[in-house]
PDB file of C-alpha atoms in Angstrom:
ATOM      1  CA  MET T1389      99.647 111.747 126.961  1.00 59.00           C
ATOM      2  CA  LYS T1390      98.725 107.958 127.583  1.00 72.00           C
ATOM      3  CA  THR T1391     100.107 106.836 124.389  1.00 81.00           C
ATOM      4  CA  LEU T1392      97.614 104.821 122.181  1.00 90.00           C
ATOM      5  CA  THR T1393      98.227 101.552 121.708  1.00 94.00           C
ATOM      6  CA  ILE T1394      95.589  99.226 119.822  1.00 96.00           C
ATOM      7  CA  ALA T1395      94.960  97.282 122.602  1.00 96.00           C
ATOM      8  CA  ASP T1396      94.035 100.417 123.829  1.00 96.00           C
ATOM      9  CA  LEU T1397      91.324 101.169 120.057  1.00 97.00           C
ATOM     10  CA  ILE T1398      90.472  96.895 120.749  1.00 97.00           C
ATOM     11  CA  ALA T1399      89.265  98.334 124.768  1.00 97.00           C
ATOM     12  CA  LEU T1400      86.380 100.576 123.360  1.00 97.00           C
ATOM     13  CA  LYS T1401      85.060  98.519 121.364  1.00 98.00           C
ATOM     14  CA  GLN T1402      84.639  96.425 124.135  1.00 97.00           C
ATOM     15  CA  ARG T1403      83.358  98.222 125.931  1.00 97.00           C
ATOM     16  CA  SER T1404      81.156  99.579 123.695  1.00 97.00           C
ATOM     17  CA  GLU T1405      82.376 102.918 123.577  1.00 98.00           C
ATOM     18  CA  LYS T1406      83.198 105.214 119.750  1.00 98.00           C
ATOM     19  CA  ILE T1407      86.412 105.535 118.794  1.00 98.00           C
ATOM     20  CA  THR T1408      86.625 108.901 116.847  1.00 98.00           C
ATOM     21  CA  MET T1409      89.788 109.567 114.362  1.00 98.00           C
ATOM     22  CA  LEU T1410      90.291 112.468 111.972  1.00 98.00           C
ATOM     23  CA  THR T1411      92.293 113.102 109.098  1.00 98.00           C
ATOM     24  CA  VAL T1412      95.348 115.489 109.486  1.00 98.00           C
ATOM     25  CA  TYR T1413      98.252 116.447 106.985  1.00 98.00           C
ATOM     26  CA  ASP T1414     100.291 118.909 109.286  1.00 98.00           C
ATOM     27  CA  ALA T1415     101.688 119.123 112.036  1.00 97.00           C
ATOM     28  CA  THR T1416      99.390 122.024 113.946  1.00 97.00           C
ATOM     29  CA  PHE T1417      96.490 120.709 113.403  1.00 97.00           C
ATOM     30  CA  ALA T1418      98.300 117.129 114.218  1.00 97.00           C
ATOM     31  CA  SER T1419      98.513 118.991 117.647  1.00 96.00           C
ATOM     32  CA  LEU T1420      95.434 120.393 117.775  1.00 96.00           C
ATOM     33  CA  ILE T1421      92.996 116.765 116.558  1.00 96.00           C
ATOM     34  CA  ALA T1422      95.603 114.891 119.375  1.00 95.00           C
ATOM     35  CA  GLY T1423      95.638 117.464 122.170  1.00 94.00           C
ATOM     36  CA  LEU T1424      91.047 117.427 122.547  1.00 95.00           C
ATOM     37  CA  GLY T1425      90.842 113.558 122.338  1.00 94.00           C
ATOM     38  CA  VAL T1426      90.373 112.179 118.913  1.00 96.00           C
ATOM     39  CA  GLU T1427      92.488 109.258 119.249  1.00 96.00           C
ATOM     40  CA  ILE T1428      93.270 108.222 116.272  1.00 97.00           C
ATOM     41  CA  LEU T1429      94.898 110.524 113.279  1.00 98.00           C
ATOM     42  CA  LEU T1430      95.183 109.466 109.914  1.00 98.00           C
ATOM     43  CA  VAL T1431      97.671 110.732 107.534  1.00 98.00           C
ATOM     44  CA  GLY T1432      94.957 110.077 104.821  1.00 97.00           C
ATOM     45  CA  ASP T1433      95.541 109.644 101.111  1.00 97.00           C
ATOM     46  CA  SER T1434      93.041 112.890 100.752  1.00 96.00           C
ATOM     47  CA  LEU T1435      95.277 115.018 100.390  1.00 97.00           C
ATOM     48  CA  GLY T1436      95.552 114.271  97.402  1.00 96.00           C
ATOM     49  CA  MET T1437      91.902 116.147  96.694  1.00 92.00           C
ATOM     50  CA  VAL T1438      92.109 118.622  99.507  1.00 94.00           C
ATOM     51  CA  VAL T1439      96.042 118.954 100.019  1.00 95.00           C
ATOM     52  CA  GLN T1440      96.627 118.389  96.721  1.00 95.00           C
ATOM     53  CA  GLY T1441      94.158 119.728  93.890  1.00 93.00           C
ATOM     54  CA  HIS T1442      94.071 116.808  92.608  1.00 93.00           C
ATOM     55  CA  ASN T1443      90.300 114.862  91.773  1.00 90.00           C
ATOM     56  CA  THR T1444      90.991 111.425  92.916  1.00 91.00           C
ATOM     57  CA  THR T1445      93.905 110.048  95.231  1.00 94.00           C
ATOM     58  CA  VAL T1446      95.320 108.597  92.936  1.00 94.00           C
ATOM     59  CA  PRO T1447      97.976 111.115  91.754  1.00 96.00           C
ATOM     60  CA  VAL T1448      99.091 111.001  95.143  1.00 97.00           C
ATOM     61  CA  THR T1449     103.173 108.965  95.653  1.00 98.00           C
ATOM     62  CA  VAL T1450     104.782 107.651  98.802  1.00 98.00           C
ATOM     63  CA  ASP T1451     106.780 110.260  99.319  1.00 98.00           C
ATOM     64  CA  ASP T1452     104.107 112.794  99.416  1.00 98.00           C
ATOM     65  CA  MET T1453     103.160 110.611 102.661  1.00 98.00           C
ATOM     66  CA  VAL T1454     106.334 109.941 104.098  1.00 98.00           C
ATOM     67  CA  TYR T1455     106.753 113.540 104.464  1.00 98.00           C
ATOM     68  CA  HIS T1456     102.518 114.355 105.583  1.00 98.00           C
ATOM     69  CA  THR T1457     103.377 111.317 108.231  1.00 98.00           C
ATOM     70  CA  ARG T1458     106.738 113.504 109.721  1.00 97.00           C
ATOM     71  CA  CYS T1459     104.827 116.580 109.046  1.00 97.00           C
ATOM     72  CA  VAL T1460     102.088 115.215 111.195  1.00 97.00           C
ATOM     73  CA  ALA T1461     104.380 113.380 114.313  1.00 96.00           C
ATOM     74  CA  ALA T1462     106.247 116.016 115.109  1.00 95.00           C
ATOM     75  CA  GLY T1463     102.666 117.719 115.549  1.00 95.00           C
ATOM     76  CA  CYS T1464     101.767 115.073 118.550  1.00 89.00           C
ATOM     77  CA  GLN T1465     104.959 113.654 119.786  1.00 73.00           C
ATOM     78  CA  ARG T1466     103.378 111.639 122.301  1.00 73.00           C
ATOM     79  CA  GLY T1467     100.013 110.353 122.981  1.00 71.00           C
ATOM     80  CA  ALA T1468      98.506 109.718 118.944  1.00 83.00           C
ATOM     81  CA  PHE T1469      97.887 107.019 116.856  1.00 96.00           C
ATOM     82  CA  ILE T1470      98.587 107.798 113.829  1.00 97.00           C
ATOM     83  CA  VAL T1471      97.452 105.328 110.828  1.00 98.00           C
ATOM     84  CA  GLY T1472      98.681 106.030 107.619  1.00 98.00           C
ATOM     85  CA  ASP T1473      97.478 105.627 103.998  1.00 98.00           C
ATOM     86  CA  LEU T1474      99.898 103.367 101.497  1.00 98.00           C
ATOM     87  CA  PRO T1475      98.930 105.190  98.317  1.00 97.00           C
ATOM     88  CA  PHE T1476      98.365 104.345  95.143  1.00 95.00           C
ATOM     89  CA  GLN T1477     100.573 101.164  93.444  1.00 95.00           C
ATOM     90  CA  SER T1478     102.585 101.283  96.302  1.00 98.00           C
ATOM     91  CA  TYR T1479     101.073  97.250  98.025  1.00 97.00           C
ATOM     92  CA  ASP T1480     101.166  96.019  94.508  1.00 95.00           C
ATOM     93  CA  SER T1481     103.291  92.967  95.723  1.00 96.00           C
ATOM     94  CA  PRO T1482     104.177  92.018  99.537  1.00 97.00           C
ATOM     95  CA  GLN T1483     107.688  93.137  98.611  1.00 97.00           C
ATOM     96  CA  THR T1484     106.421  96.700  97.008  1.00 98.00           C
ATOM     97  CA  ALA T1485     104.542  97.294 100.332  1.00 98.00           C
ATOM     98  CA  LEU T1486     107.145  95.739 102.609  1.00 98.00           C
ATOM     99  CA  GLN T1487     109.587  98.543 101.486  1.00 98.00           C
ATOM    100  CA  SER T1488     106.349 101.491 101.203  1.00 98.00           C
ATOM    101  CA  ALA T1489     105.000 100.583 104.870  1.00 98.00           C
ATOM    102  CA  ALA T1490     108.374 100.345 107.156  1.00 98.00           C
ATOM    103  CA  ARG T1491     108.892 103.807 104.971  1.00 98.00           C
ATOM    104  CA  LEU T1492     105.819 104.942 106.841  1.00 98.00           C
ATOM    105  CA  MET T1493     106.350 103.313 109.460  1.00 97.00           C
ATOM    106  CA  GLN T1494     109.234 105.105 109.694  1.00 97.00           C
ATOM    107  CA  ALA T1495     107.657 108.532 109.019  1.00 97.00           C
ATOM    108  CA  GLY T1496     106.432 108.377 112.315  1.00 96.00           C
ATOM    109  CA  ALA T1497     103.323 106.216 112.179  1.00 97.00           C
ATOM    110  CA  THR T1498     101.534 103.487 113.788  1.00 96.00           C
ATOM    111  CA  MET T1499     100.011 102.359 111.142  1.00 98.00           C
ATOM    112  CA  VAL T1500      99.703 101.663 108.462  1.00 98.00           C
ATOM    113  CA  LYS T1501      96.420 101.237 106.009  1.00 98.00           C
ATOM    114  CA  LEU T1502      95.670  99.726 103.003  1.00 98.00           C
ATOM    115  CA  GLU T1503      92.807  99.270 100.660  1.00 96.00           C
ATOM    116  CA  GLY T1504      91.315  95.829  99.381  1.00 95.00           C
ATOM    117  CA  GLY T1505      89.231  93.190  99.866  1.00 95.00           C
ATOM    118  CA  ALA T1506      90.523  89.176  99.341  1.00 94.00           C
ATOM    119  CA  TRP T1507      92.943  90.122  96.253  1.00 94.00           C
ATOM    120  CA  VAL T1508      95.454  91.712 100.192  1.00 97.00           C
ATOM    121  CA  LEU T1509      94.808  89.417 102.544  1.00 98.00           C
ATOM    122  CA  PRO T1510      99.235  87.870 101.174  1.00 98.00           C
ATOM    123  CA  ILE T1511      99.774  91.257 101.955  1.00 98.00           C
ATOM    124  CA  VAL T1512      98.099  91.434 105.333  1.00 98.00           C
ATOM    125  CA  GLU T1513      99.830  88.750 106.830  1.00 98.00           C
ATOM    126  CA  TYR T1514     103.557  89.016 104.848  1.00 98.00           C
ATOM    127  CA  LEU T1515     102.748  92.488 106.729  1.00 98.00           C
ATOM    128  CA  THR T1516     102.237  91.850 110.477  1.00 98.00           C
ATOM    129  CA  GLN T1517     104.424  88.818 110.120  1.00 98.00           C
ATOM    130  CA  ARG T1518     107.072  91.658 110.173  1.00 97.00           C
ATOM    131  CA  GLY T1519     106.163  94.127 112.532  1.00 97.00           C
ATOM    132  CA  ILE T1520     104.064  96.479 110.571  1.00 98.00           C
ATOM    133  CA  PRO T1521      99.916  96.953 112.108  1.00 98.00           C
ATOM    134  CA  VAL T1522      97.172  97.436 109.377  1.00 98.00           C
ATOM    135  CA  CYS T1523      94.598  98.490 108.807  1.00 98.00           C
ATOM    136  CA  ALA T1524      92.515  97.586 105.470  1.00 98.00           C
ATOM    137  CA  HIS T1525      89.888  99.736 103.883  1.00 98.00           C
ATOM    138  CA  ILE T1526      87.768  97.799 102.278  1.00 97.00           C
ATOM    139  CA  GLY T1527      83.223  99.177 100.372  1.00 95.00           C
ATOM    140  CA  LEU T1528      84.364 102.590  98.766  1.00 90.00           C
ATOM    141  CA  THR T1529      87.798 102.173  98.059  1.00 86.00           C
ATOM    142  CA  PRO T1530      88.672 105.598  96.816  1.00 78.00           C
ATOM    143  CA  GLN T1531      92.103 104.117  94.775  1.00 78.00           C
ATOM    144  CA  SER T1532      89.671 102.234  92.302  1.00 73.00           C
ATOM    145  CA  VAL T1533      86.624 104.933  92.581  1.00 71.00           C
ATOM    146  CA  HIS T1534      87.420 104.725  88.102  1.00 58.00           C
ATOM    147  CA  GLN T1535      87.592 101.389  87.984  1.00 67.00           C
ATOM    148  CA  LEU T1536      84.186 101.807  90.532  1.00 58.00           C
ATOM    149  CA  GLY T1537      82.595 104.043  87.923  1.00 57.00           C
ATOM    150  CA  GLY T1538      83.062 107.085  90.532  1.00 57.00           C
ATOM    151  CA  PHE T1539      81.846 107.310  94.355  1.00 62.00           C
ATOM    152  CA  LYS T1540      79.606 105.019  94.927  1.00 72.00           C
ATOM    153  CA  VAL T1541      77.844 103.159  98.108  1.00 84.00           C
ATOM    154  CA  GLN T1542      78.843  99.642  97.909  1.00 85.00           C
ATOM    155  CA  GLY T1543      77.330  96.527  99.238  1.00 86.00           C
ATOM    156  CA  ARG T1544      73.908  96.978  97.504  1.00 89.00           C
ATOM    157  CA  GLU T1545      73.380  93.549  96.469  1.00 92.00           C
ATOM    158  CA  ALA T1546      72.974  90.704  97.595  1.00 94.00           C
ATOM    159  CA  GLU T1547      75.862  89.474  96.377  1.00 95.00           C
ATOM    160  CA  ALA T1548      78.806  91.502  96.582  1.00 93.00           C
ATOM    161  CA  ALA T1549      77.519  92.634 100.303  1.00 95.00           C
ATOM    162  CA  ALA T1550      78.066  88.899 101.142  1.00 96.00           C
ATOM    163  CA  GLN T1551      81.640  89.129  99.911  1.00 96.00           C
ATOM    164  CA  LEU T1552      81.907  93.145 101.564  1.00 96.00           C
ATOM    165  CA  ARG T1553      81.820  90.149 104.594  1.00 97.00           C
ATOM    166  CA  ALA T1554      83.278  87.773 104.034  1.00 97.00           C
ATOM    167  CA  ASP T1555      86.418  89.735 102.922  1.00 97.00           C
ATOM    168  CA  ALA T1556      86.348  92.006 106.582  1.00 98.00           C
ATOM    169  CA  ILE T1557      86.313  88.447 107.999  1.00 98.00           C
ATOM    170  CA  ALA T1558      89.345  87.500 105.703  1.00 98.00           C
ATOM    171  CA  LEU T1559      90.904  90.522 106.829  1.00 98.00           C
ATOM    172  CA  GLN T1560      91.142  90.148 110.482  1.00 98.00           C
ATOM    173  CA  THR T1561      92.451  86.502 110.179  1.00 98.00           C
ATOM    174  CA  ALA T1562      94.768  87.597 107.813  1.00 98.00           C
ATOM    175  CA  GLY T1563      95.991  89.819 110.673  1.00 98.00           C
ATOM    176  CA  ALA T1564      94.467  93.117 109.844  1.00 98.00           C
ATOM    177  CA  GLN T1565      93.385  94.344 113.494  1.00 98.00           C
ATOM    178  CA  LEU T1566      91.410  97.577 112.313  1.00 98.00           C
ATOM    179  CA  LEU T1567      88.589  97.700 109.758  1.00 98.00           C
ATOM    180  CA  VAL T1568      88.186 100.907 108.305  1.00 98.00           C
ATOM    181  CA  LEU T1569      84.523 100.366 106.452  1.00 98.00           C
ATOM    182  CA  GLU T1570      83.225 103.696 103.741  1.00 96.00           C
ATOM    183  CA  CYS T1571      79.714 103.690 102.326  1.00 94.00           C
ATOM    184  CA  VAL T1572      77.973 100.765 102.719  1.00 96.00           C
ATOM    185  CA  PRO T1573      74.732 100.499 103.675  1.00 96.00           C
ATOM    186  CA  ARG T1574      73.877 100.404 107.633  1.00 97.00           C
ATOM    187  CA  GLN T1575      72.617  97.684 108.250  1.00 96.00           C
ATOM    188  CA  LEU T1576      76.101  95.078 106.969  1.00 97.00           C
ATOM    189  CA  ALA T1577      78.332  97.706 108.705  1.00 97.00           C
ATOM    190  CA  ALA T1578      76.129  96.443 111.799  1.00 98.00           C
ATOM    191  CA  ASP T1579      76.387  93.138 111.332  1.00 97.00           C
ATOM    192  CA  VAL T1580      80.198  93.106 110.363  1.00 98.00           C
ATOM    193  CA  THR T1581      81.050  94.878 113.137  1.00 98.00           C
ATOM    194  CA  ALA T1582      79.714  92.572 114.921  1.00 98.00           C
ATOM    195  CA  SER T1583      81.120  89.796 113.264  1.00 98.00           C
ATOM    196  CA  LEU T1584      84.999  90.880 114.239  1.00 98.00           C
ATOM    197  CA  THR T1585      87.093  91.570 117.494  1.00 98.00           C
ATOM    198  CA  ILE T1586      88.984  93.954 115.660  1.00 98.00           C
ATOM    199  CA  PRO T1587      87.750  97.453 115.793  1.00 98.00           C
ATOM    200  CA  THR T1588      85.114  98.625 112.385  1.00 98.00           C
ATOM    201  CA  ILE T1589      85.617 102.888 111.481  1.00 98.00           C
ATOM    202  CA  GLY T1590      82.435 104.010 109.888  1.00 98.00           C
ATOM    203  CA  ILE T1591      83.085 106.445 107.097  1.00 97.00           C
ATOM    204  CA  GLY T1592      79.437 106.775 105.498  1.00 96.00           C
ATOM    205  CA  ALA T1593      78.575 103.323 106.773  1.00 97.00           C
ATOM    206  CA  GLY T1594      75.659 104.241 110.370  1.00 97.00           C
ATOM    207  CA  PRO T1595      76.450 104.306 113.501  1.00 97.00           C
ATOM    208  CA  GLU T1596      76.123 100.556 114.444  1.00 98.00           C
ATOM    209  CA  CYS T1597      80.580 101.486 113.454  1.00 98.00           C
ATOM    210  CA  ASP T1598      83.089 101.497 116.268  1.00 98.00           C
ATOM    211  CA  GLY T1599      84.251 104.587 115.215  1.00 98.00           C
ATOM    212  CA  GLN T1600      83.871 106.809 113.070  1.00 98.00           C
ATOM    213  CA  VAL T1601      86.071 108.561 110.316  1.00 98.00           C
ATOM    214  CA  LEU T1602      86.113 112.350 108.667  1.00 98.00           C
ATOM    215  CA  VAL T1603      88.342 114.099 106.459  1.00 97.00           C
ATOM    216  CA  LEU T1604      89.068 117.610 108.208  1.00 97.00           C
ATOM    217  CA  HIS T1605      87.955 119.945 105.948  1.00 96.00           C
ATOM    218  CA  ASP T1606      85.395 118.234 105.124  1.00 95.00           C
ATOM    219  CA  MET T1607      84.261 119.100 109.087  1.00 96.00           C
ATOM    220  CA  LEU T1608      84.431 122.503 108.535  1.00 97.00           C
ATOM    221  CA  GLY T1609      82.981 122.376 105.965  1.00 95.00           C
ATOM    222  CA  ILE T1610      86.206 123.984 104.274  1.00 93.00           C
ATOM    223  CA  THR T1611      86.187 121.969 100.634  1.00 87.00           C
ATOM    224  CA  PRO T1612      84.411 123.610  97.322  1.00 80.00           C
ATOM    225  CA  GLY T1613      82.004 121.844  95.670  1.00 76.00           C
ATOM    226  CA  LYS T1614      79.220 119.981  96.862  1.00 73.00           C
ATOM    227  CA  SER T1615      80.126 118.185 100.072  1.00 80.00           C
ATOM    228  CA  PHE T1616      78.439 113.606 100.330  1.00 87.00           C
ATOM    229  CA  LYS T1617      75.741 112.503 101.896  1.00 92.00           C
ATOM    230  CA  PHE T1618      78.412 110.957 104.594  1.00 94.00           C
ATOM    231  CA  VAL T1619      79.562 114.135 105.542  1.00 95.00           C
ATOM    232  CA  ARG T1620      77.981 116.759 108.371  1.00 96.00           C
ATOM    233  CA  ASP T1621      80.082 120.615 108.072  1.00 96.00           C
ATOM    234  CA  PHE T1622      80.579 121.228 112.475  1.00 97.00           C
ATOM    235  CA  MET T1623      81.194 124.281 111.364  1.00 95.00           C
ATOM    236  CA  ALA T1624      77.743 126.109 109.878  1.00 93.00           C
ATOM    237  CA  ASN T1625      76.811 127.235 113.350  1.00 89.00           C
ATOM    238  CA  GLY T1626      79.809 128.800 114.122  1.00 91.00           C
ATOM    239  CA  GLY T1627      82.720 128.825 116.400  1.00 94.00           C
ATOM    240  CA  THR T1628      86.024 127.474 116.733  1.00 97.00           C
ATOM    241  CA  ILE T1629      87.812 125.048 115.407  1.00 97.00           C
ATOM    242  CA  LYS T1630      88.892 124.366 118.633  1.00 97.00           C
ATOM    243  CA  GLU T1631      85.438 124.100 119.279  1.00 97.00           C
ATOM    244  CA  ALA T1632      84.093 121.854 115.852  1.00 98.00           C
ATOM    245  CA  ILE T1633      85.939 119.120 116.255  1.00 98.00           C
ATOM    246  CA  ALA T1634      85.922 119.314 120.656  1.00 98.00           C
ATOM    247  CA  ALA T1635      82.028 119.440 119.064  1.00 97.00           C
ATOM    248  CA  TYR T1636      83.132 115.906 116.576  1.00 98.00           C
ATOM    249  CA  ILE T1637      84.324 114.837 118.445  1.00 98.00           C
ATOM    250  CA  ALA T1638      81.120 115.008 121.259  1.00 98.00           C
ATOM    251  CA  ALA T1639      78.627 114.026 118.290  1.00 98.00           C
ATOM    252  CA  VAL T1640      80.700 109.932 117.509  1.00 98.00           C
ATOM    253  CA  LYS T1641      80.573 109.736 120.921  1.00 98.00           C
ATOM    254  CA  SER T1642      77.386 109.908 121.551  1.00 98.00           C
ATOM    255  CA  ILE T1643      76.496 108.713 119.293  1.00 97.00           C
ATOM    256  CA  GLU T1644      74.549 111.557 118.299  1.00 97.00           C
ATOM    257  CA  PHE T1645      76.526 110.890 114.706  1.00 97.00           C
ATOM    258  CA  PRO T1646      75.608 109.441 111.743  1.00 97.00           C
ATOM    259  CA  ALA T1647      72.614 110.661 112.277  1.00 96.00           C
ATOM    260  CA  GLU T1648      69.848 109.281 109.848  1.00 94.00           C
ATOM    261  CA  GLU T1649      70.880 111.679 107.380  1.00 94.00           C
ATOM    262  CA  HIS T1650      74.157 111.338 107.289  1.00 95.00           C
ATOM    263  CA  CYS T1651      73.567 106.949 106.346  1.00 92.00           C
ATOM    264  CA  PHE T1652      73.112 104.517 103.617  1.00 92.00           C
ATOM    265  CA  ALA T1653      70.213 101.356 103.425  1.00 88.00           C
TER     266      ALA T1653
END
């Protein structure tokens, strides 16, 4: 399988072909997911909740992320575009961010992801100038869940929406080559996607984004407790895990998912 590059992802956007992304934390699932054709494997700090059992992603460490990134990279040594999350407080300065990002890249990540708007611009620029590709993440940023007052939709008010649009453009200018939009109104995500040349990946952000991501455990319907509005259980009608992942890919590519019931007004 051809190893995907950032240029390939941008080409998918330009062709209006949807990009698929799933979280993954181990070698077995990495091999399965990459083999089925998912373009981007996200080693997400969501592992803090679905693997480690915490209530938020805040307790996850750089050591945790390095370990799981190495496992994922070992499971799919060719053909996978692997994005590794920089965890809470691992990029509070450009120098700290560089040290953390270098460890993830050396463990097998193709790109690192960090959360935040205007305040991370110097960090994005610092990393990209030193050869580290960056995926930005705005909207609902789980590492800031305590500050946000919970897992809430972002950008519903005019001022907040304008700030999110401005942040997206500024992050692209600073060097980000991919942008995750989480839990923002559908029309706002559509506007941001249209304004950027880099691909957007949505989660609870509507089908107009250039691609979609879900937490693997969520889309398999095995996460304890109530699921989020934007989640679809692809195992709900039975079948195998392999069939569920293939169904997710097909649903994203055909723009069947996300449907209206998975979006925010």
